[in-house]
Coordinates of C-alpha atoms and ligand atoms in Angstrom, one line a residue:
M1 CA -20.8 -4.7 -5.7
I2 CA -17.5 -3.3 -4.7
T3 CA -16.0 -2.7 -1.3
V4 CA -12.7 -0.6 -1.4
V5 CA -10.3 -1.1 1.4
V6 CA -8.1 1.9 1.7
G7 CA -4.8 2.8 4.0
T8 CA -5.6 6.1 5.9
Q9 CA -2.0 7.0 7.0
W10 CA 1.3 6.4 5.4
G11 CA 0.8 2.6 4.4
D12 CA 1.6 -0.5 6.7
E13 CA -1.7 0.1 8.5
G14 CA -2.3 -3.7 8.4
K15 CA -4.3 -3.8 5.0
G16 CA -3.0 -7.2 4.4
K17 CA -4.5 -8.6 7.4
I18 CA -7.7 -6.9 7.1
I19 CA -8.3 -8.0 3.5
D20 CA -7.5 -11.4 4.3
Y21 CA -10.1 -11.2 7.1
L22 CA -12.8 -9.6 4.9
A23 CA -12.0 -11.8 1.8
K24 CA -14.1 -14.6 3.2
D25 CA -17.2 -12.7 2.2
A26 CA -16.0 -11.6 -1.1
D27 CA -15.9 -13.5 -4.4
I28 CA -13.2 -11.4 -6.0
I29 CA -10.2 -9.6 -4.5
A30 CA -8.4 -6.9 -6.9
R31 CA -5.6 -4.7 -6.3
Y32 CA -6.0 -1.5 -8.1
Q33 CA -2.6 0.6 -7.9
G34 CA 0.7 0.4 -6.6
G35 CA 3.3 -2.4 -7.4
G36 CA 6.0 -4.5 -5.7
N37 CA 6.6 -1.5 -3.3
A38 CA 3.6 -2.7 -1.4
G39 CA 4.1 -5.4 1.3
H40 CA 1.0 -6.9 2.7
T41 CA 1.2 -9.2 5.6
V42 CA -1.0 -12.2 6.2
V43 CA -0.4 -14.5 9.1
L44 CA -2.3 -17.9 8.9
K45 CA -1.7 -21.0 11.3
D46 CA 1.6 -19.3 12.3
K47 CA 3.1 -18.9 8.7
R48 CA 3.7 -15.5 7.7
Y49 CA 2.9 -14.6 4.0
I50 CA 4.2 -11.4 2.6
F51 CA 2.3 -10.1 -0.6
H52 CA 3.8 -7.5 -2.9
L53 CA 1.7 -7.9 -6.0
V54 CA -0.7 -10.8 -5.5
P55 CA -3.8 -9.8 -3.8
S56 CA -4.2 -10.6 0.0
G57 CA -7.2 -13.0 -0.6
I58 CA -5.3 -15.6 -2.4
L59 CA -5.1 -17.8 0.6
Y60 CA -8.7 -18.6 0.2
P61 CA -8.5 -21.6 -2.3
D62 CA -11.9 -20.7 -4.1
K63 CA -11.3 -16.9 -4.4
I64 CA -10.6 -15.1 -7.7
C65 CA -7.7 -12.8 -7.5
I66 CA -7.0 -9.9 -9.9
I67 CA -4.1 -7.4 -10.5
G68 CA -5.9 -4.1 -12.3
N69 CA -4.7 -2.0 -14.8
G70 CA -3.7 0.4 -12.3
V71 CA -0.9 -1.8 -10.8
V72 CA 2.6 -1.7 -12.3
L73 CA 3.6 -5.2 -12.9
D74 CA 7.3 -6.6 -12.2
P75 CA 7.3 -10.0 -13.5
V76 CA 10.3 -11.0 -11.6
S77 CA 8.6 -10.1 -8.4
L78 CA 5.3 -11.5 -9.5
F79 CA 6.7 -14.9 -10.2
E80 CA 8.9 -15.0 -7.2
E81 CA 5.9 -14.7 -5.3
I82 CA 3.6 -17.3 -7.2
D83 CA 6.6 -19.8 -6.9
Y84 CA 6.6 -19.2 -3.3
L85 CA 3.0 -19.9 -2.6
E86 CA 2.8 -22.7 -5.2
K87 CA 5.8 -24.3 -3.0
S88 CA 3.6 -23.6 0.2
G89 CA 0.8 -25.7 -1.4
I90 CA -1.4 -22.9 -2.7
S91 CA -2.2 -23.0 -6.1
V92 CA -3.0 -19.7 -8.2
E93 CA -3.8 -21.6 -11.4
G94 CA -6.9 -20.6 -13.0
R95 CA -7.7 -17.9 -10.3
L96 CA -5.1 -15.2 -10.7
F97 CA -5.8 -12.7 -13.4
I98 CA -3.8 -9.6 -15.0
A99 CA -5.3 -6.7 -16.7
E100 CA -4.1 -6.5 -20.5
N101 CA -3.4 -2.8 -19.8
A102 CA -1.2 -2.8 -16.5
H103 CA 2.1 -1.5 -17.2
M104 CA 5.1 -3.5 -16.9
T105 CA 8.1 -2.7 -14.4
L106 CA 11.3 -3.5 -16.3
P107 CA 14.8 -3.8 -15.1
Y108 CA 15.5 -0.3 -16.3
H109 CA 12.9 1.1 -14.3
K110 CA 14.4 -0.5 -11.0
V111 CA 17.8 0.7 -11.9
L112 CA 16.8 4.4 -12.7
D113 CA 14.7 4.6 -9.5
Q114 CA 17.5 3.6 -7.4
I115 CA 20.1 6.0 -9.3
E116 CA 17.7 8.9 -9.3
D117 CA 16.8 8.8 -5.5
K118 CA 20.8 8.5 -5.0
F119 CA 21.1 11.6 -7.0
R120 CA 18.4 13.5 -5.3
G121 CA 21.0 13.7 -2.3
R122 CA 19.5 15.4 0.8
G123 CA 16.1 15.6 -1.0
A124 CA 16.0 11.7 -1.4
L125 CA 12.6 10.4 -1.2
G126 CA 13.7 6.9 0.3
T127 CA 11.7 5.2 -2.5
T128 CA 11.6 1.3 -2.1
G129 CA 13.7 1.0 -5.2
R130 CA 11.3 -1.2 -6.9
G131 CA 10.9 1.0 -10.2
I132 CA 7.4 2.6 -9.1
G133 CA 8.1 6.0 -9.9
T134 CA 9.8 5.4 -13.1
T135 CA 7.2 2.9 -14.6
Y136 CA 4.2 5.2 -13.7
A137 CA 6.6 8.1 -15.4
D138 CA 7.0 6.2 -18.5
K139 CA 3.2 5.2 -18.6
F140 CA 2.4 9.2 -18.2
N141 CA 5.2 10.1 -20.8
R142 CA 3.4 7.7 -23.1
I143 CA 6.4 5.4 -23.7
G144 CA 5.4 2.5 -21.1
I145 CA 5.1 -1.2 -22.0
R146 CA 1.7 -2.6 -20.9
V147 CA 1.3 -6.4 -20.5
I148 CA -0.5 -6.9 -23.8
D149 CA 2.6 -5.3 -25.6
F150 CA 4.9 -7.4 -23.9
L151 CA 3.0 -10.7 -25.2
E152 CA 3.6 -9.5 -28.8
E153 CA 7.3 -10.0 -29.2
D154 CA 7.9 -7.7 -32.3
I155 CA 5.9 -5.0 -30.7
F156 CA 7.7 -5.5 -27.2
M157 CA 11.0 -5.1 -29.1
E158 CA 10.0 -1.9 -30.8
K159 CA 8.8 -0.4 -27.7
L160 CA 11.6 -1.6 -25.6
K161 CA 14.1 0.2 -28.1
I162 CA 11.9 3.6 -27.8
A163 CA 11.7 3.3 -23.9
L164 CA 15.4 2.6 -23.9
E165 CA 16.8 5.4 -26.0
L166 CA 16.5 8.4 -23.6
K167 CA 17.4 6.2 -20.6
N168 CA 20.7 4.9 -21.9
Y169 CA 21.6 8.3 -23.0
L170 CA 21.4 9.6 -19.4
F171 CA 22.9 6.3 -18.0
R172 CA 25.9 7.1 -20.2
E173 CA 26.2 11.0 -20.4
Y174 CA 24.8 11.9 -17.1
Y175 CA 24.6 9.1 -14.5
K176 CA 28.0 7.5 -15.6
E177 CA 26.3 4.0 -15.4
Q178 CA 26.2 1.1 -17.5
M179 CA 23.8 1.2 -20.5
L180 CA 21.0 -1.4 -20.7
S181 CA 20.6 -3.4 -23.8
P182 CA 17.1 -4.1 -25.4
D183 CA 18.3 -7.4 -26.6
R184 CA 19.4 -8.7 -23.3
I185 CA 16.3 -7.5 -21.6
Y186 CA 14.1 -9.1 -24.2
K187 CA 15.9 -12.3 -23.7
E188 CA 15.7 -12.1 -20.0
T189 CA 12.2 -11.6 -19.9
K190 CA 11.3 -14.2 -22.6
I191 CA 10.7 -16.9 -19.7
Y192 CA 7.6 -14.9 -18.4
R193 CA 5.8 -14.5 -21.6
D194 CA 4.0 -17.8 -21.6
R195 CA 3.2 -17.7 -18.1
I196 CA 1.7 -14.5 -18.3
K197 CA -0.3 -15.2 -21.4
K198 CA -2.2 -17.7 -19.5
M199 CA -3.4 -15.1 -16.8
V200 CA -4.3 -12.0 -18.9
K201 CA -7.9 -10.9 -19.2
N202 CA -9.7 -7.8 -20.2
I203 CA -10.4 -7.1 -16.6
A204 CA -12.8 -4.3 -17.2
I205 CA -15.2 -6.3 -18.9
Y206 CA -14.6 -9.4 -16.7
L207 CA -15.3 -7.4 -13.5
N208 CA -18.2 -5.6 -15.0
E209 CA -19.8 -8.8 -15.9
E210 CA -19.1 -10.5 -12.8
I211 CA -20.4 -7.6 -10.7
E212 CA -23.7 -7.9 -13.0
K213 CA -23.9 -11.4 -12.1
G214 CA -24.2 -10.4 -8.2
K215 CA -20.7 -11.2 -7.5
D216 CA -18.9 -9.3 -4.8
V217 CA -15.5 -7.6 -5.2
L218 CA -13.0 -6.4 -2.8
A219 CA -10.8 -3.7 -3.9
E220 CA -7.4 -4.0 -2.2
G221 CA -5.8 -0.5 -1.8
A222 CA -1.8 -0.3 -1.4
Q223 CA 0.2 2.4 0.2
G224 CA -2.0 5.0 2.0
T225 CA -3.8 8.4 1.6
F226 CA -0.7 10.4 2.7
L227 CA 1.5 8.5 0.1
D228 CA -1.1 9.3 -2.7
I229 CA 0.3 11.4 -5.6
D230 CA -2.3 14.1 -5.4
F231 CA -3.4 14.2 -1.6
G232 CA -0.1 13.1 0.2
T233 CA 2.8 14.8 1.7
Y234 CA 4.4 15.6 -1.8
P235 CA 7.0 15.2 -2.9
Y236 CA 7.4 12.5 -0.4
V237 CA 4.6 10.3 -1.7
T238 CA 4.5 7.4 -4.1
A239 CA 3.5 7.8 -7.8
S240 CA -0.3 6.4 -7.8
N241 CA -3.6 7.2 -6.4
C242 CA -3.8 5.1 -3.4
I243 CA -7.3 6.8 -2.4
A244 CA -10.6 5.0 -3.0
G245 CA -11.1 7.0 -6.2
G246 CA -8.2 4.9 -7.5
A247 CA -10.2 1.8 -7.6
C248 CA -12.3 3.1 -10.3
T249 CA -9.5 4.2 -12.6
G250 CA -7.0 1.3 -11.7
L251 CA -9.8 -1.5 -12.3
G252 CA -12.2 -0.1 -14.9
V253 CA -15.6 0.0 -12.7
S254 CA -17.7 2.9 -12.4
P255 CA -17.9 4.7 -9.1
K256 CA -21.8 3.7 -9.1
K257 CA -20.6 0.2 -8.4
V258 CA -18.8 1.0 -5.2
S259 CA -21.1 0.2 -2.2
R260 CA -19.0 0.5 0.7
I261 CA -15.6 2.0 1.6
I262 CA -13.4 1.1 4.5
G263 CA -10.4 2.6 6.0
V264 CA -7.8 0.7 7.7
V265 CA -6.1 2.8 10.4
K266 CA -3.3 1.8 12.7
S267 CA -3.8 2.9 16.5
Y268 CA -0.6 4.9 16.4
T269 CA 1.3 6.2 13.5
T270 CA 4.1 4.8 11.3
R271 CA 6.1 6.1 8.2
V272 CA 8.9 4.5 6.2
G273 CA 11.3 6.5 4.1
M274 CA 11.6 10.4 4.1
G275 CA 9.1 13.1 4.5
P276 CA 7.3 15.2 7.2
F277 CA 5.8 13.4 10.2
P278 CA 4.5 15.8 13.1
T279 CA 3.7 13.3 15.7
E280 CA 6.9 11.4 15.1
L281 CA 8.6 10.2 18.5
K282 CA 12.2 10.2 17.9
G283 CA 13.4 9.1 21.5
I284 CA 12.9 6.2 23.6
E285 CA 9.0 6.2 23.2
G286 CA 9.3 5.7 19.3
E287 CA 11.9 2.9 20.0
V288 CA 9.3 1.1 22.3
L289 CA 6.7 1.3 19.6
R290 CA 8.8 0.0 17.0
K291 CA 9.8 -2.8 19.3
T292 CA 6.4 -4.0 20.6
G293 CA 4.8 -3.3 17.1
N294 CA 7.8 -4.8 15.1
E295 CA 7.8 -2.0 13.0
Y296 CA 10.1 -3.0 10.1
G297 CA 9.3 -2.7 6.6
A298 CA 7.6 -5.7 5.0
T299 CA 9.3 -4.8 1.6
T300 CA 12.7 -3.3 2.4
G301 CA 13.4 -4.2 6.1
R302 CA 13.8 -0.8 6.8
P303 CA 13.0 0.5 10.4
R304 CA 9.7 2.4 10.5
R305 CA 9.5 5.6 12.0
C306 CA 6.5 5.8 14.7
G307 CA 4.7 8.3 16.7
W308 CA 1.3 9.1 18.1
F309 CA -1.8 8.7 16.3
D310 CA -2.7 11.7 14.3
A311 CA -6.3 12.5 14.3
V312 CA -5.8 15.6 12.0
L313 CA -4.8 13.2 9.1
V314 CA -7.1 10.5 9.6
K315 CA -9.9 13.1 9.5
F316 CA -8.7 14.2 6.0
A317 CA -8.5 10.7 4.9
A318 CA -12.1 10.1 6.0
L319 CA -13.1 13.1 3.8
V320 CA -11.1 12.3 0.5
N321 CA -12.1 8.5 0.7
G322 CA -15.5 8.8 1.7
L323 CA -15.1 6.3 4.7
D324 CA -18.3 4.2 5.8
E325 CA -16.1 2.7 8.5
L326 CA -12.8 2.3 9.9
V327 CA -11.0 -0.8 11.0
M328 CA -8.3 -0.3 13.7
T329 CA -5.4 -2.3 13.8
K330 CA -2.6 -3.1 16.3
L331 CA -4.5 -1.8 19.5
D332 CA -2.6 -4.5 21.4
V333 CA 0.9 -2.6 20.7
L334 CA -0.4 0.3 23.0
T335 CA -0.9 -2.0 25.8
G336 CA 1.3 -0.9 28.8
I337 CA 2.0 2.7 27.7
E338 CA 0.9 5.0 30.8
K339 CA -0.4 8.1 28.9
I340 CA -1.5 7.9 25.2
K341 CA -1.6 11.1 23.0
I342 CA -3.7 12.0 20.2
A343 CA -3.0 14.8 17.6
V344 CA -6.0 17.0 17.4
A345 CA -4.4 20.3 15.7
Y346 CA -1.4 21.8 14.6
K347 CA 0.0 25.1 15.2
F348 CA 2.2 27.3 13.0
D349 CA 3.1 30.9 13.1
G350 CA 0.6 31.9 15.6
K351 CA -2.3 29.9 13.7
L352 CA -4.3 26.9 14.6
Y353 CA -4.7 24.3 11.9
K354 CA -7.6 21.9 12.7
D355 CA -7.5 20.6 9.1
Y356 CA -4.7 18.9 7.1
P357 CA -2.6 21.7 5.4
L358 CA -1.5 21.1 2.1
N359 CA 1.1 23.5 2.1
A360 CA 4.5 21.7 2.9
K361 CA 5.8 24.5 5.0
V362 CA 3.1 24.3 7.5
F363 CA 3.1 20.5 7.8
S364 CA 6.7 20.1 7.9
N365 CA 7.4 22.8 10.6
C366 CA 4.2 22.9 13.0
D367 CA 3.8 22.0 16.5
V368 CA 1.3 19.5 17.5
V369 CA -1.8 20.0 19.8
Y370 CA -2.4 17.1 21.7
E371 CA -4.8 15.5 24.0
E372 CA -3.9 12.9 26.4
L373 CA -5.7 10.0 27.5
D374 CA -4.7 7.2 30.3
G375 CA -3.5 3.8 29.0
W376 CA -4.3 0.0 30.0
K377 CA -2.3 -2.6 31.4
E378 CA -4.3 -5.8 30.5
D379 CA -3.1 -8.0 27.6
I380 CA -5.8 -7.6 25.2
S381 CA -4.3 -10.0 22.4
T382 CA -6.8 -12.8 23.1
I383 CA -10.0 -10.8 23.6
T384 CA -12.6 -11.1 20.9
S385 CA -15.7 -9.5 22.3
Y386 CA -15.8 -5.5 22.7
N387 CA -17.2 -5.5 26.3
K388 CA -14.1 -7.3 27.5
L389 CA -11.8 -4.8 26.3
P390 CA -10.2 -2.6 29.3
G391 CA -12.3 0.6 29.9
N392 CA -9.5 2.9 28.8
A393 CA -9.0 1.0 25.5
K394 CA -12.7 1.7 24.9
K395 CA -12.3 5.3 25.8
Y396 CA -9.4 5.5 23.2
I397 CA -11.5 4.2 20.6
D398 CA -14.5 6.3 21.1
R399 CA -12.5 9.4 21.4
I400 CA -11.0 8.7 18.0
E401 CA -14.2 7.7 16.6
E402 CA -15.6 11.0 17.8
I403 CA -12.8 13.3 16.3
I404 CA -12.8 11.3 12.9
G405 CA -16.7 11.0 12.8
V406 CA -16.6 7.6 11.3
P407 CA -17.4 4.2 13.2
I408 CA -14.9 1.9 14.0
T409 CA -16.3 -1.3 13.5
K410 CA -13.6 -3.8 14.1
I411 CA -10.5 -3.8 16.3
S412 CA -7.5 -6.0 15.7
V413 CA -5.3 -7.0 18.3
G414 CA -2.9 -9.3 16.8
S415 CA -1.3 -10.4 13.4
S416 CA -3.1 -13.6 13.0
R417 CA -6.8 -13.8 11.4
E418 CA -8.7 -14.9 14.6
Q419 CA -7.1 -11.8 16.6
M420 CA -10.2 -9.6 15.8
V421 CA -12.7 -7.8 17.9
E422 CA -16.1 -7.3 16.1
R423 CA -18.1 -4.4 17.5
Ligands
GDP501 P1 0.1 -3.3 5.2 O1 1.0 -2.8 4.1 O2 -1.1 -2.3 5.4 O3 -0.7 -4.8 4.7 O4 0.7 -3.7 6.6 P2 2.2 -4.5 6.9 O5 2.0 -6.0 6.5 O6 3.1 -3.9 6.0 O7 2.4 -4.1 8.2 C1 1.5 -4.4 9.3 C2 2.3 -5.5 10.3 O8 1.6 -5.6 11.5 C3 2.6 -7.0 9.9 O9 3.7 -7.5 10.3 C4 1.2 -7.5 10.5 O10 1.4 -8.9 10.7 C5 1.2 -6.9 11.7 N1 -0.4 -6.8 12.2 C6 -1.5 -6.5 11.6 N2 -2.5 -6.2 12.5 C7 -2.0 -6.4 13.6 C8 -2.3 -6.1 15.1 O11 -3.6 -6.0 15.2 N3 -1.6 -6.3 16.1 C9 -0.3 -6.6 15.8 N4 0.6 -6.8 16.9 N5 0.2 -6.8 14.6 C10 -0.5 -6.6 13.5
IMO502 P1 2.1 -0.9 1.8 O1 1.2 -1.3 0.7 C1 4.6 2.3 3.3 C2 7.1 4.7 0.7 C3 8.3 4.5 0.5 C4 8.8 5.9 0.1 C5 7.8 6.3 -0.7 C6 7.9 6.2 -2.1 O2 2.8 -2.0 2.4 O3 1.3 -0.1 2.8 P2 7.9 4.2 -4.0 O4 8.8 3.0 -4.0 O5 6.6 3.8 -3.8 O6 8.4 5.2 -4.9 O7 8.5 5.0 -2.3 O8 6.7 5.4 -0.4 N1 6.0 3.4 0.3 C7 5.6 2.8 1.3 N2 5.4 2.9 2.8 N3 4.1 1.3 2.9 C8 4.0 1.0 1.6 O9 3.2 0.2 1.0 C9 4.7 1.7 0.6 N4 5.0 1.8 -0.6 C10 5.8 3.0 -0.8 O10 8.8 4.1 1.7 O11 8.8 6.6 1.2
MG503 MG1 3.2 -2.9 4.1

């Protein structure tokens, strides 16, 4: 059966660490959406790995890893990652597979993503510049290039010309940028063809067969619920369905095969890029969280915006994902803060909002209603049993659990695999 692991905030909740932790009990780890915009960190024996496209279960030598059809695949980024892994002594040979119908991110997608965001001026989204939105746009515009198209040279060239026609017109006439030649892209990407050929599969058939045999699949979400194209803080979102439902369309499996849905939640809130963030701490308190939590983007290195835990958001995430349980990360980062706040509602125009409003005007301009809890001072980073946590840390966990209505089953107190409290 399938367990889906999904981000419940604006990404960077610590999904990489949790996937690595849970992967020990799975047979297959599969990414279902997003692309090189993701940055999933796994720390193993003091070595830090950052995964953009390769699933976070790859460090276990006996696990199969899959890049599903819902992912947009940038071959440059993929092979940089694979080469780094191979150099570190981790072989992916014969155990990393790519869906034939995944769409490819090509050089023009990245160039266009960066130019478009620059042209948005004050309305810029602050994308990662990895060509994510532009690849998905081509997919939905039906001028995308799938992995299977890339593998057949003549089909690739034909589709490349079609995809570049309008883009080159825009580059020349509107953006006043250099045009991109299909021949050059064709030549530059040639080196990846044989390597990719060895890794492709009809993943829908493969996964369904493996599940039929009794294999356990861990579906790895990227980004988070509030970056979801449908349910996030639109337009300040990414271009895919990050929520648990995306696992079915992004892997080719029926919802009937999903048996468990786990949300990863950070014990406070962060966001990278632009967009509304009601509980953001703009002063020294935000700075403290950023420093203690080392909140800098794993993909772009940008400082992450930091703020208090927003229970209104996570409650909505529990609903749209159908969470069975929550894993809370980075509780250690809150150590030493005297009073810790939890957002429980918003106020706008004299009205109280206990649920996440999809109206951007409300969400961008609301005041926040907080509850305040006492903090703790003890170092918790070496604690592995729930009973040993300070009383106030337990009260914080209990209160969040109560508001969200989903059990918090594990608590992470540091970046390495061992720093985990099972409840
Ligand atoms: P992801 O995108 O959801 O996988 O999260 P990122 O890897 O982008 O960001 C999470 C960061 O927090 C990484 O640097 C992790 O190594 C780190 N991390 C994960 N869990 C914990 C934790 O419990 N405590 C601390 N201090 N760091 C953590
Ligand atoms: P992981 O998987 C945090 C943000 C970008 C930007 C917006 C759109 O590591 O949690 P995009 O390049 O996707 O078009 O950018 O989404 N963003 C992320 N923020 N974690 C991520 O991934 C993100 N992937 C994209 O910063 O605001
Ligand atoms: Mg990340």
